[in-house]
Coordinates of C-alpha atoms in Angstrom, one line a residue:
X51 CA 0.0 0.0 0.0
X52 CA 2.8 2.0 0.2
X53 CA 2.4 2.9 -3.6
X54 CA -1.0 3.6 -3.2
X55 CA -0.6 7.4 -4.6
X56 CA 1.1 6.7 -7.5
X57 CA -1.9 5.1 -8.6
X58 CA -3.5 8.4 -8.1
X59 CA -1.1 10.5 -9.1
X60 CA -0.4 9.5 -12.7
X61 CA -3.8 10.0 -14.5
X62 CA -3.1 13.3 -13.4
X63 CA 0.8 13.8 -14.4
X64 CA -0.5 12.3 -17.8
X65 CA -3.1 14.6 -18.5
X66 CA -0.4 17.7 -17.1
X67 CA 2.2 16.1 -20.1
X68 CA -0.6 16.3 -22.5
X69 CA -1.9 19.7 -21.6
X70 CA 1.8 21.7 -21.6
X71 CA 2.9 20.1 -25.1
X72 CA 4.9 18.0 -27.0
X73 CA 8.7 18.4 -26.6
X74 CA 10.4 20.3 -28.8
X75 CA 10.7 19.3 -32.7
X76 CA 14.3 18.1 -34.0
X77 CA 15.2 19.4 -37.1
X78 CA 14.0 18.0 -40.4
X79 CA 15.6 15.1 -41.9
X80 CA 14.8 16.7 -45.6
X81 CA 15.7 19.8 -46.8
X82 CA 12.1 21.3 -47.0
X83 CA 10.3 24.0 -49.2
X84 CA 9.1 27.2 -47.2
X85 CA 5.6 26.9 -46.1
X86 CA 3.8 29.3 -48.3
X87 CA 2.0 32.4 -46.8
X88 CA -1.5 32.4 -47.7
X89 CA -1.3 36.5 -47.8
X90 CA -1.5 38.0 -51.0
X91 CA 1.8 38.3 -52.0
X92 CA 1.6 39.9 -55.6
X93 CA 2.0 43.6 -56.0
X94 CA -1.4 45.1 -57.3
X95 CA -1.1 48.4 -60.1
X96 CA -0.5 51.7 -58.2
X97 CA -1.7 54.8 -59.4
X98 CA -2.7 55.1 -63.0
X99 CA -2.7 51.3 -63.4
X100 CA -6.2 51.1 -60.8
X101 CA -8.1 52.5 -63.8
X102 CA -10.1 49.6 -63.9
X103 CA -13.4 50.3 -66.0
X104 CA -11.4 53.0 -68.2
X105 CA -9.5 52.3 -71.5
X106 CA -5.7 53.3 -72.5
X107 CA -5.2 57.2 -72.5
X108 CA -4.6 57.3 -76.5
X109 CA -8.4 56.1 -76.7
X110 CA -10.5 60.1 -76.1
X111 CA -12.6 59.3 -73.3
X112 CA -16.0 60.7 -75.8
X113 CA -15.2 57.8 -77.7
X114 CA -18.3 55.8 -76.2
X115 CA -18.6 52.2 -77.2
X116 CA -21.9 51.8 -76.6
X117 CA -23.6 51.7 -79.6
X118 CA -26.7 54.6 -79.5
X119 CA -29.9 52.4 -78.6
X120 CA -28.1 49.3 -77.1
X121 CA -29.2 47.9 -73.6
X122 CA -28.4 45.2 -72.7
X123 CA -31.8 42.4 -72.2
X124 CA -34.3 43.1 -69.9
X125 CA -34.2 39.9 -68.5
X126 CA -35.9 41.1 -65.2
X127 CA -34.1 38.7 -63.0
X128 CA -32.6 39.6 -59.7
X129 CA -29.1 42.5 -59.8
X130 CA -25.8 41.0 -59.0
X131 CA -22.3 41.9 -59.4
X132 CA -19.2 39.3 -59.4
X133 CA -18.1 40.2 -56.2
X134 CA -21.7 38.7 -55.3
X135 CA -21.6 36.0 -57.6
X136 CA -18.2 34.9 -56.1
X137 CA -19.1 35.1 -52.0
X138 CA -22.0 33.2 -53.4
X139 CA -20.6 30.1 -55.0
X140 CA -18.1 30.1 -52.5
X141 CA -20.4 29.8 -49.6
X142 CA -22.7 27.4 -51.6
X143 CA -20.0 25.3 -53.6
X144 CA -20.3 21.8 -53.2
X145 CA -16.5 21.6 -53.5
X146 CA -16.4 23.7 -50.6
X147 CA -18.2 21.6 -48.0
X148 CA -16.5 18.9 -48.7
X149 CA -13.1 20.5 -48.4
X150 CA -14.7 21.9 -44.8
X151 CA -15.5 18.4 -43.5
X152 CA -12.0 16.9 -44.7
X153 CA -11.0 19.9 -42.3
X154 CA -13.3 18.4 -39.7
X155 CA -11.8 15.3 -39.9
X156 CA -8.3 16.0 -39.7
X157 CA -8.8 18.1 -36.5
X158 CA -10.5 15.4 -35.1
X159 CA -7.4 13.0 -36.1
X160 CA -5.1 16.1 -35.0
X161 CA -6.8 16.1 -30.9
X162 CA -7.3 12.7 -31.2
X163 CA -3.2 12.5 -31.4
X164 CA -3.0 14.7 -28.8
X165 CA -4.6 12.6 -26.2
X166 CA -2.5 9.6 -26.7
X167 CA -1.0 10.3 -23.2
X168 CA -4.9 10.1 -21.5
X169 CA -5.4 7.3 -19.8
X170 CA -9.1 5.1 -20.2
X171 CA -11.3 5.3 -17.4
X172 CA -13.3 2.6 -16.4
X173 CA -16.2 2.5 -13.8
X174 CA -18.0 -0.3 -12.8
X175 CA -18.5 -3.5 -10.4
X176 CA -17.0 -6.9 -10.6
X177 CA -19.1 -9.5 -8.7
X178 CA -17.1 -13.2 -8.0
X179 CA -18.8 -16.6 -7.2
X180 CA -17.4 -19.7 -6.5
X181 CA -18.7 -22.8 -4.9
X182 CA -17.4 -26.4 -5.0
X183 CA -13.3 -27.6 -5.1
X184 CA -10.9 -25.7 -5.5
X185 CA -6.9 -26.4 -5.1
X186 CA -5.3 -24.7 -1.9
X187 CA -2.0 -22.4 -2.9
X188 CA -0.5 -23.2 0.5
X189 CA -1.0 -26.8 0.4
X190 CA -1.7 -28.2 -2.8
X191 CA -5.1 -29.9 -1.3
X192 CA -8.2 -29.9 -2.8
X193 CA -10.6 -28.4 -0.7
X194 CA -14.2 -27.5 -1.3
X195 CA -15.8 -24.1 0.0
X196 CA -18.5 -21.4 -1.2
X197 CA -17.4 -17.6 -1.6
X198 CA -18.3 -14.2 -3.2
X199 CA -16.1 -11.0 -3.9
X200 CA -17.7 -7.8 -4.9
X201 CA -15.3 -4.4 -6.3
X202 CA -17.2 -1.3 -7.1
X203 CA -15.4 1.6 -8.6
X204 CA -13.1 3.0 -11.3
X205 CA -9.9 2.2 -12.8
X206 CA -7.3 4.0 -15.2
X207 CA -5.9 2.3 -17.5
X208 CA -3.3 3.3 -19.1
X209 CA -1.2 1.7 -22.2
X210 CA 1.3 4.5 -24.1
X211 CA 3.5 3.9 -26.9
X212 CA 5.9 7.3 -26.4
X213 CA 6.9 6.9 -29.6
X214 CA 3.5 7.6 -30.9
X215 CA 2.3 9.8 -28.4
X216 CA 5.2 11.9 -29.4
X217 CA 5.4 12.1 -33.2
X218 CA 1.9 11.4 -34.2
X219 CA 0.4 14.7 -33.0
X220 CA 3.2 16.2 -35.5
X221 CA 2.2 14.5 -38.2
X222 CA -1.7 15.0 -37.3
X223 CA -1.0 18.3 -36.9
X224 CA 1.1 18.8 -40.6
X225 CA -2.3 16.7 -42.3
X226 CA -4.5 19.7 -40.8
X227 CA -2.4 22.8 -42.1
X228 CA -2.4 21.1 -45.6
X229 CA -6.4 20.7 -45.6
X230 CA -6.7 24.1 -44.4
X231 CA -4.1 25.0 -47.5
X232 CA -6.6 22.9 -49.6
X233 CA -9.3 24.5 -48.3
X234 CA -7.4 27.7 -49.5
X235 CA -6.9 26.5 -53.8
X236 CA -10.7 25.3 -53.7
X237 CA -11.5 28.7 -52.8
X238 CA -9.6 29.8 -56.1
X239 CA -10.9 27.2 -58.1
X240 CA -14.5 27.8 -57.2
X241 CA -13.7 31.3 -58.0
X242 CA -11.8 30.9 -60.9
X243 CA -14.8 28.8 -62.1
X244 CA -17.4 31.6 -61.8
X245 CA -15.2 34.5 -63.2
X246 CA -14.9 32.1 -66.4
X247 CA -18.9 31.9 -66.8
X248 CA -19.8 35.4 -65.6
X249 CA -17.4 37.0 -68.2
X250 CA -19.2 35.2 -70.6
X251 CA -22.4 36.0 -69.8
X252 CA -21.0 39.7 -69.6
X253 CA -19.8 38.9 -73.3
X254 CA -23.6 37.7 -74.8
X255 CA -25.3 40.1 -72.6
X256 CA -23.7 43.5 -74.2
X257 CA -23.0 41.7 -77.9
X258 CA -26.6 41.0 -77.5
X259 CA -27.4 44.6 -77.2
X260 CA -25.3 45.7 -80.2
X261 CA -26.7 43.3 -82.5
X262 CA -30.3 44.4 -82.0
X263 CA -29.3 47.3 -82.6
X264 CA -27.8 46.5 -86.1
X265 CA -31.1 44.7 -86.4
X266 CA -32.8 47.8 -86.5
X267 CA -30.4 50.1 -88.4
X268 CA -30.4 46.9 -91.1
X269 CA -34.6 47.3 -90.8
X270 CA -33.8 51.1 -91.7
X271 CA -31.3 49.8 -94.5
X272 CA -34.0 48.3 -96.3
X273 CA -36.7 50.6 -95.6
X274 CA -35.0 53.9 -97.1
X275 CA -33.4 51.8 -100.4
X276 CA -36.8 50.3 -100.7
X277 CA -38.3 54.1 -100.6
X278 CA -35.3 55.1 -103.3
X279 CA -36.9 56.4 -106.8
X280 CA -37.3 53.9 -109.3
X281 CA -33.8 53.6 -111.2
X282 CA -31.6 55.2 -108.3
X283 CA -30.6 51.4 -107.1
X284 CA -31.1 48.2 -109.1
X285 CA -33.6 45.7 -107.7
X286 CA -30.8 43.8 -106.6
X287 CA -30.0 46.3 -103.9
X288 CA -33.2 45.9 -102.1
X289 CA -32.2 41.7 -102.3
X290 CA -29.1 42.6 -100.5
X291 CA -30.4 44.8 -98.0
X292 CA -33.3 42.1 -96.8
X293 CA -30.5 39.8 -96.5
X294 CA -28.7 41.0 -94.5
X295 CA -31.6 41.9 -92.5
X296 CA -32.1 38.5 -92.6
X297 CA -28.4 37.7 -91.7
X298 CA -28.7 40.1 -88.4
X299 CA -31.6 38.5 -87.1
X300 CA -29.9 34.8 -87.2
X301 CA -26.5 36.7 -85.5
X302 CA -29.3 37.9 -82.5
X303 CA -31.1 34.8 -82.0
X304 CA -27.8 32.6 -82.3
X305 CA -26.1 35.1 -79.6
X306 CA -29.3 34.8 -77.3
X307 CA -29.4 31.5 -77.3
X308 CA -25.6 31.2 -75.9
X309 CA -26.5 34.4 -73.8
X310 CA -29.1 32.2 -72.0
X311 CA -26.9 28.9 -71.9
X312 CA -24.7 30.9 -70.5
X313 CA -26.6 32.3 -67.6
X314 CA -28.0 28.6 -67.0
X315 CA -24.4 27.4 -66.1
X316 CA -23.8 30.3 -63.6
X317 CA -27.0 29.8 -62.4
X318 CA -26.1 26.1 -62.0
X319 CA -22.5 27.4 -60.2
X320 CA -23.9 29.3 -57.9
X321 CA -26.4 26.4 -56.7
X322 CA -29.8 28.9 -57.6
X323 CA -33.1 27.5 -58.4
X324 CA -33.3 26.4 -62.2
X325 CA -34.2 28.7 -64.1
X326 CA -33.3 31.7 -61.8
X327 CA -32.3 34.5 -63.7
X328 CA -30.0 37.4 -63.0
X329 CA -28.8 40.8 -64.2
X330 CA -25.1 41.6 -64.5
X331 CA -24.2 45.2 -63.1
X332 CA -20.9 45.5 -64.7
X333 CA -20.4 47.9 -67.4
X334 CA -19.7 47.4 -70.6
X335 CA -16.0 48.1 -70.3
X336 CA -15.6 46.3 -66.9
X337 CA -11.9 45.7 -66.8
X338 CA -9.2 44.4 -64.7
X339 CA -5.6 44.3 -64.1
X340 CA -4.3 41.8 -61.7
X341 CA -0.6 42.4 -61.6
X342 CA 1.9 45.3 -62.6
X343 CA 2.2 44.1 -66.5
X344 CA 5.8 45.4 -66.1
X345 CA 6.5 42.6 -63.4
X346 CA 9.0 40.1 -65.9
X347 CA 7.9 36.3 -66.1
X348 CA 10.6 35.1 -64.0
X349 CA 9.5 37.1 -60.4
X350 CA 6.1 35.8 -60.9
X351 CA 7.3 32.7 -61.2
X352 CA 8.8 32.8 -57.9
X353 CA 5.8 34.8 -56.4
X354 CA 3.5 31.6 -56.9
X355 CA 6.3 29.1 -55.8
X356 CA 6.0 31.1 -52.4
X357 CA 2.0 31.6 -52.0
X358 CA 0.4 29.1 -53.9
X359 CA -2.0 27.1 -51.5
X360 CA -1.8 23.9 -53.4
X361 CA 2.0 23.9 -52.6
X362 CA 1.9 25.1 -49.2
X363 CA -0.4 21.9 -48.9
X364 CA 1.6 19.5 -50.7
X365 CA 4.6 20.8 -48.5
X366 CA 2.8 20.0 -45.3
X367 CA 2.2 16.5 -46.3
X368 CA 6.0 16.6 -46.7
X369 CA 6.4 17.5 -43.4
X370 CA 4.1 14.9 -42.5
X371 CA 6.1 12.1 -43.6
X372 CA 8.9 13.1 -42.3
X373 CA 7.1 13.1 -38.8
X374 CA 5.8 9.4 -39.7
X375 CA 9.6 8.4 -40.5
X376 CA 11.3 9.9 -37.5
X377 CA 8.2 7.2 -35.7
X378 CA 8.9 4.4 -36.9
X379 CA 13.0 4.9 -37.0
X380 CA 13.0 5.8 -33.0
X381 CA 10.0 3.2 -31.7
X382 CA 12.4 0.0 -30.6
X383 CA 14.1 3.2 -28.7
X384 CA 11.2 4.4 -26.9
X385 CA 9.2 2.2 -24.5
X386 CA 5.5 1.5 -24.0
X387 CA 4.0 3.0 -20.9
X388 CA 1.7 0.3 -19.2
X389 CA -0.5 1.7 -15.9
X390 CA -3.2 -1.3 -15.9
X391 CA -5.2 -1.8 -12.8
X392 CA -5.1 -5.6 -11.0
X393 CA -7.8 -5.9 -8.6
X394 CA -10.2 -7.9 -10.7
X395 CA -9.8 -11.0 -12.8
X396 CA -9.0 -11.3 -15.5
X397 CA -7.0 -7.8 -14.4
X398 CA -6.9 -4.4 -16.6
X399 CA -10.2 -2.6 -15.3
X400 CA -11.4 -1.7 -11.8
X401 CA -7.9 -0.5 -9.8
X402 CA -10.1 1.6 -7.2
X403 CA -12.8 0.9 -5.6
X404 CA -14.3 -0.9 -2.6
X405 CA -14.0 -4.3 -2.2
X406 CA -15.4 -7.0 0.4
X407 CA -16.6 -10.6 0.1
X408 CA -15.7 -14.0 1.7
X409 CA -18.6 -17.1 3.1
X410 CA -22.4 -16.2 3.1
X411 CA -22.2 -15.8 7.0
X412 CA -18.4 -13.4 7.2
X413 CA -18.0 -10.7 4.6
X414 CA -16.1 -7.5 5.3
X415 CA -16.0 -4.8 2.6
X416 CA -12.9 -2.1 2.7
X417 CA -11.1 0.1 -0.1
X418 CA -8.6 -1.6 -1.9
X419 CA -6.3 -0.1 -4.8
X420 CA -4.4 -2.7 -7.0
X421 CA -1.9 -1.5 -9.9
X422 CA 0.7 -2.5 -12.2
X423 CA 3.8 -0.3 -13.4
X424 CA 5.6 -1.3 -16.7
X425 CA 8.2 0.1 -18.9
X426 CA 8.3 -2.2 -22.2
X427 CA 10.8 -1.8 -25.0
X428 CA 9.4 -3.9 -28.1
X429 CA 11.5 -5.4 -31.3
X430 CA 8.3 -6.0 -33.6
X431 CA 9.0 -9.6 -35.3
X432 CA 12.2 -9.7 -34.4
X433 CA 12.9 -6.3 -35.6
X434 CA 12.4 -7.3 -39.0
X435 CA 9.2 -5.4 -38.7
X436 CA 10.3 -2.2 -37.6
X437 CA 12.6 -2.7 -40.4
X438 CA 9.7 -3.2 -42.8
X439 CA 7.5 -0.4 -41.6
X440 CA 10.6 2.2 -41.5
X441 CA 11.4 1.2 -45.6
X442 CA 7.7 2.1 -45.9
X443 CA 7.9 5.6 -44.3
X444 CA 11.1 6.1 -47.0
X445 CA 9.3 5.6 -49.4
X446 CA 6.1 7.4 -48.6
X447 CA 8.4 10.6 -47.9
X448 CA 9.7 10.0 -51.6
X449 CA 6.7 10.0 -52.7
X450 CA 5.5 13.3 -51.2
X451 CA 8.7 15.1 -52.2
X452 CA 8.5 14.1 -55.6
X453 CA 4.4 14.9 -55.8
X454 CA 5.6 18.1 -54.3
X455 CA 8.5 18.8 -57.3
X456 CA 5.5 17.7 -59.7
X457 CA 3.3 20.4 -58.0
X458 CA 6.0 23.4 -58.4
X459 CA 6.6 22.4 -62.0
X460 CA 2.6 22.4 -62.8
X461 CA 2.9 26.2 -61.0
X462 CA 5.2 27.3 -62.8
X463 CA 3.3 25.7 -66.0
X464 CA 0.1 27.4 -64.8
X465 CA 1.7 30.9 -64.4
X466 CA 3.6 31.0 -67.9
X467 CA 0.4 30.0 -69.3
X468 CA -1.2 32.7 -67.6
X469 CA 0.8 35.1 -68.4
X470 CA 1.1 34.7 -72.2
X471 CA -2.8 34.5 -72.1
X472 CA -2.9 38.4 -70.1
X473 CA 0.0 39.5 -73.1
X474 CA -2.7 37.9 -75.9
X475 CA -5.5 39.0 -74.6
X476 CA -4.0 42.5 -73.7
X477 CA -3.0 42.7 -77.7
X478 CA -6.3 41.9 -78.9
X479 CA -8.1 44.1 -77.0
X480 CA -5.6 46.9 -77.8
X481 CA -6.8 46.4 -81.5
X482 CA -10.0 45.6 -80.9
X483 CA -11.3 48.6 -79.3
X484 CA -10.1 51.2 -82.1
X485 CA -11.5 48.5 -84.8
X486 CA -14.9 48.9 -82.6
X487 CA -14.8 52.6 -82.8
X488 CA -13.7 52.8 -86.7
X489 CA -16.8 50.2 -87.5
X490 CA -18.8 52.7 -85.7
X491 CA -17.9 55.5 -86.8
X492 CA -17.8 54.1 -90.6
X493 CA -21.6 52.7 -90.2
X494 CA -22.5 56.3 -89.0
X495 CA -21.3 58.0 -92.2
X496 CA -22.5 55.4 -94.6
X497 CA -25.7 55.6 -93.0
X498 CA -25.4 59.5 -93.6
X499 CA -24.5 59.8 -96.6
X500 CA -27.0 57.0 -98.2
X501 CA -29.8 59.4 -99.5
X502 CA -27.0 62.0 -100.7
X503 CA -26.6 62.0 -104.6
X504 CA -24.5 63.7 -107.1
X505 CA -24.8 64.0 -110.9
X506 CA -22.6 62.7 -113.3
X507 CA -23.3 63.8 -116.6
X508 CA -27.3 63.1 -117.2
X509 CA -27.5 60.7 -115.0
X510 CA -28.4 60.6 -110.8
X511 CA -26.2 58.3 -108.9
X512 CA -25.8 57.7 -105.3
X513 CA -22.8 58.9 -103.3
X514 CA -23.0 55.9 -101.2
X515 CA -24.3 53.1 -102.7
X516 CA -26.3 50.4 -100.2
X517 CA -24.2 47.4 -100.8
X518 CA -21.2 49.8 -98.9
X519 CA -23.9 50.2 -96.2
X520 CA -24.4 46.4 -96.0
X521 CA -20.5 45.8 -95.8
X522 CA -20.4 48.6 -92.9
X523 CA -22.8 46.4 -91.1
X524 CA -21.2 43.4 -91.4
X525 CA -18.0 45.2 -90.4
X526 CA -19.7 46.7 -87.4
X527 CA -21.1 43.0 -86.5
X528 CA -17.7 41.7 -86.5
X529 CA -16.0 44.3 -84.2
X530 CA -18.3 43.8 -81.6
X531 CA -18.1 40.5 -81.6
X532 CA -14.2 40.6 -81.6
X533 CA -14.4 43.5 -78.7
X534 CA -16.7 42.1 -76.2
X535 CA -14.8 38.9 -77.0
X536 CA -11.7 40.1 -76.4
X537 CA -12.5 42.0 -73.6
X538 CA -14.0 39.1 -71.7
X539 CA -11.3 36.5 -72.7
X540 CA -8.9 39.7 -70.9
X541 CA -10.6 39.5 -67.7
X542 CA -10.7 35.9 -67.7
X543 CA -6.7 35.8 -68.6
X544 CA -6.7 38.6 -65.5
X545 CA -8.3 36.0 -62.8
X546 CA -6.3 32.9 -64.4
X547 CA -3.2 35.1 -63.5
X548 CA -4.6 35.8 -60.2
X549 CA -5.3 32.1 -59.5
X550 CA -1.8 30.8 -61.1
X551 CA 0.3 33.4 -58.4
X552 CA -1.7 32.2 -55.7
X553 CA -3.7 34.7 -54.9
X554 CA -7.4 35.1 -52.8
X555 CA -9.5 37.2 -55.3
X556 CA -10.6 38.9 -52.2
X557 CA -8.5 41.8 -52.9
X558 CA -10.0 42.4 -56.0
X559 CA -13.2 42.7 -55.5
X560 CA -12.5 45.1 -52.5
X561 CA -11.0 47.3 -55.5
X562 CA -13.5 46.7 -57.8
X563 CA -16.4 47.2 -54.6
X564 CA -14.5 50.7 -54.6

């Protein structure tokens, strides 16, 4: 009995040791990647670069490209903007929940480590009968006697592996950051995803607009050639206006119907109703700029090795394996803690308690504590297992670092990519926005000048004849859909950028919000 308190005194040093921490970490056994901060790291355009829904300075800012009439289509479906869209999907994405419940499970995992010092507790009674022979210790005689025990109380029970106790809240703890660093890239993705549709829908929604409007300037086409005095235009004229008229119609119906496919896919990203229908608040020259386009290939590079949550991830699993190697290479070193209470058989519950028992007519009941204190260095199979199980560990740790070189090399694929899409993009759009303003500008005149006529010699001809009209039509039909194009594949090469680097789009919608 002398020992008695140990028995009470351990739970409680345990759960001390637990509480305080882990000792501290050695250094790692691979050379390891920085853990990438999750901040945004990329430097955003000062100054005149924040001109986000304005056009390069050589461009006069009278210069409207709206086309006189267009609006875009009264769809009468609820306002949003893409910083709404975005906080939408991203608190509805499916992608999203899941990534939150592998977060829930690996903090679970991760405290579930941590109480590897904890010892069970078990409460309870054990009740013992016996009646008939039995063999005496002392003697050896068999002898034949009735008796009862009964133990109430609790026991602690207590069986710890250090090794495990000691590494496997590291490693638990390495899993977690990297699901919180996934949960981080499906953030992106799902945004990512929605900037890709909602820049399309931007696309049909204002090229709608225009070509309704050439609709109606082609209606006017063949109204005022039709209204032309017999022998001013051949009969052939008023053929080639009505086709065109014709042609203009098809381009309108054709660019509603991907107008409306469109806004069923976004409606279908941000988890609405079917058939829900919105209204996109950005104007018609919504535009963004990510990064300083000055910023050379090579530094961007290096910005997305450092912040780009699907690395910071894969680095954590890294870090994770080297955890599970340093286990396995130290456990025959480390012995197994065994507390295991002995005052019922078979022993390893009740250690605690009050016990009593003896013949129906003498039973006396009195507290009784009953433990047992090992320290156990194991050799699994001979060692050979510990052998086998560290030669696993190897070669999961190979496997992460090489998934994580695979990883970097797919980043720096994603931001070259990226950034010869922006230096496209940014090209086309440089030519397509003074195309856009020449096709208007040349429609306007041709209209003008249509009913003007001069003479030459006896006869009355027009100045500008309606087939030149027609071609000014078809021109202005093709710049806008080469502008709004181009503009929309820019801001989607803008937000690929962003997501390549690593970066929350956060930030930019707290521009664009401003």
């Amino acid at each position: 009995m002398r020992y008695r308190h140990i028995a009470f005194c351990l739970p409680a040093v345990l759960c001390l040791y637990s509480m305080t921490g882990q000792a501290q970490e050695p250094s790692p056994i691979l050379p390891l990647p920085k853990v990438p901060d999750q901040k945004n790291p990329t430097p955003l355009p000062t100054g005149d670069q924040k001109k986000e829904l304005s056009f390069p300075s050589k461009f006069k800012a009278d210069e409207s490209l709206t086309m006189s009439g267009s609006t875009p289509p009264k769809s009468g479906g609820q306002p949003i903007t893409l910083r709404e869209a975005i906080l939408i999907a991203n608190s509805q994405a499916i992608d999203n929940r899941v990534a939150d419940a592998q977060i829930g499970v690996a903090s679970a995992l991760y405290q579930g480590a941590r109480a590897l010092w904890l010892p069970n507790i078990d409460v309870g009674a054990d009740y013992y009968y016996h009646s008939g022979p039995f063999s005496n210790i002392s003697t050896g005689a068999i002898e034949t006697n009735t008796r009862e025990t009964l133990m109430y109380g609790v026991g602690f029970v207590a069986v710890v592996a250090t090794n495990d106790a000691v590494f496997a809240p590291r490693a638990a703890r390495n899993v977690l950051e990297s699901r919180y660093s996934d949960k981080q890239a499906v953030n992106n993705d799902v945004s990512l995803e929605v900037c890709e549709i909602y820049f399309q829908v931007l696309q049909y929604q204002y090229e709608l607009a225009a070509q309704k409007v050439l609709v109606a300037q082609a209606e006017e086409l063949v109204r005022q050639v039709s209204a032309m005095a017999e022998g001013l235009v051949p009969d052939v004229e008023i053929n080639r206006a009505k086709v065109e008229l014709a042609r203009r119609k098809q381009t309108v119906a054709n660019t509603e119907g991907q107008y409306y496919i469109a806004m069923a896919e976004l409606v279908r990203i941000l988890r609405l109703p079917p058939g829900e229908s919105l209204a996109l608040k950005e104007a018609i020259d919504f535009r963004l700029q990510v990064v300083d386009p000055n910023l050379p290939l090579k530094e961007l590079i290096q910005i997305a090795l450092m912040h780009r949550p699907e690395l910071a991830s894969q680095s954590a699993l890294v870090r994770a394996s080297v955890e599970r190697l340093r286990q396995e290479r130290t456990r025959p070193l480390m012995p197994i803690v065994l507390a295991r209470p002995a005052s019922t058989s078979p022993p390893g519950t009740l250690g605690i308690g009050s016990f009593g028992g003896g013949s129906y007519s003498n039973s006396d009941f009195g507290s009784r504590v009953d433990y047992d204190f090992q320290l156990v260095w194991e050799l699994q199979n001979l060692g050979f297992g510990n052998r086998a199980k560290i030669r696993q560990r190897r070669s999961e740790n190979e496997v992460a670092v090489l998934t994580l070189l695979r990883a970097q090399d797919q980043v720096a694929a994603d931001v070259s990519q990226a950034y010869a899409s922006v230096n496209a993009a940014r090209t086309r759009l440089d030519v397509a926005i003074p195309a856009y303003i020449e096709a208007k500008r040349n429609l306007e005149k041709n209209f003008e000048g249509l009913p003007q006529t001069k003479r030459v010699g006896n006869l009355l001809v027009l100045i500008i004849r309606p087939q030149e009209v027609v071609a000014a039509i078809q021109a202005m039909s093709q710049a806008i859909v080469d502008y709004h194009a181009s503009l929309a594949e820019y801001n989607r090469a803008e937000f690929r950028l962003n997501r390549a680097l690593g970066n929350s789009v956060a930030p930019l919608l707290e521009e664009g919000a401003k």
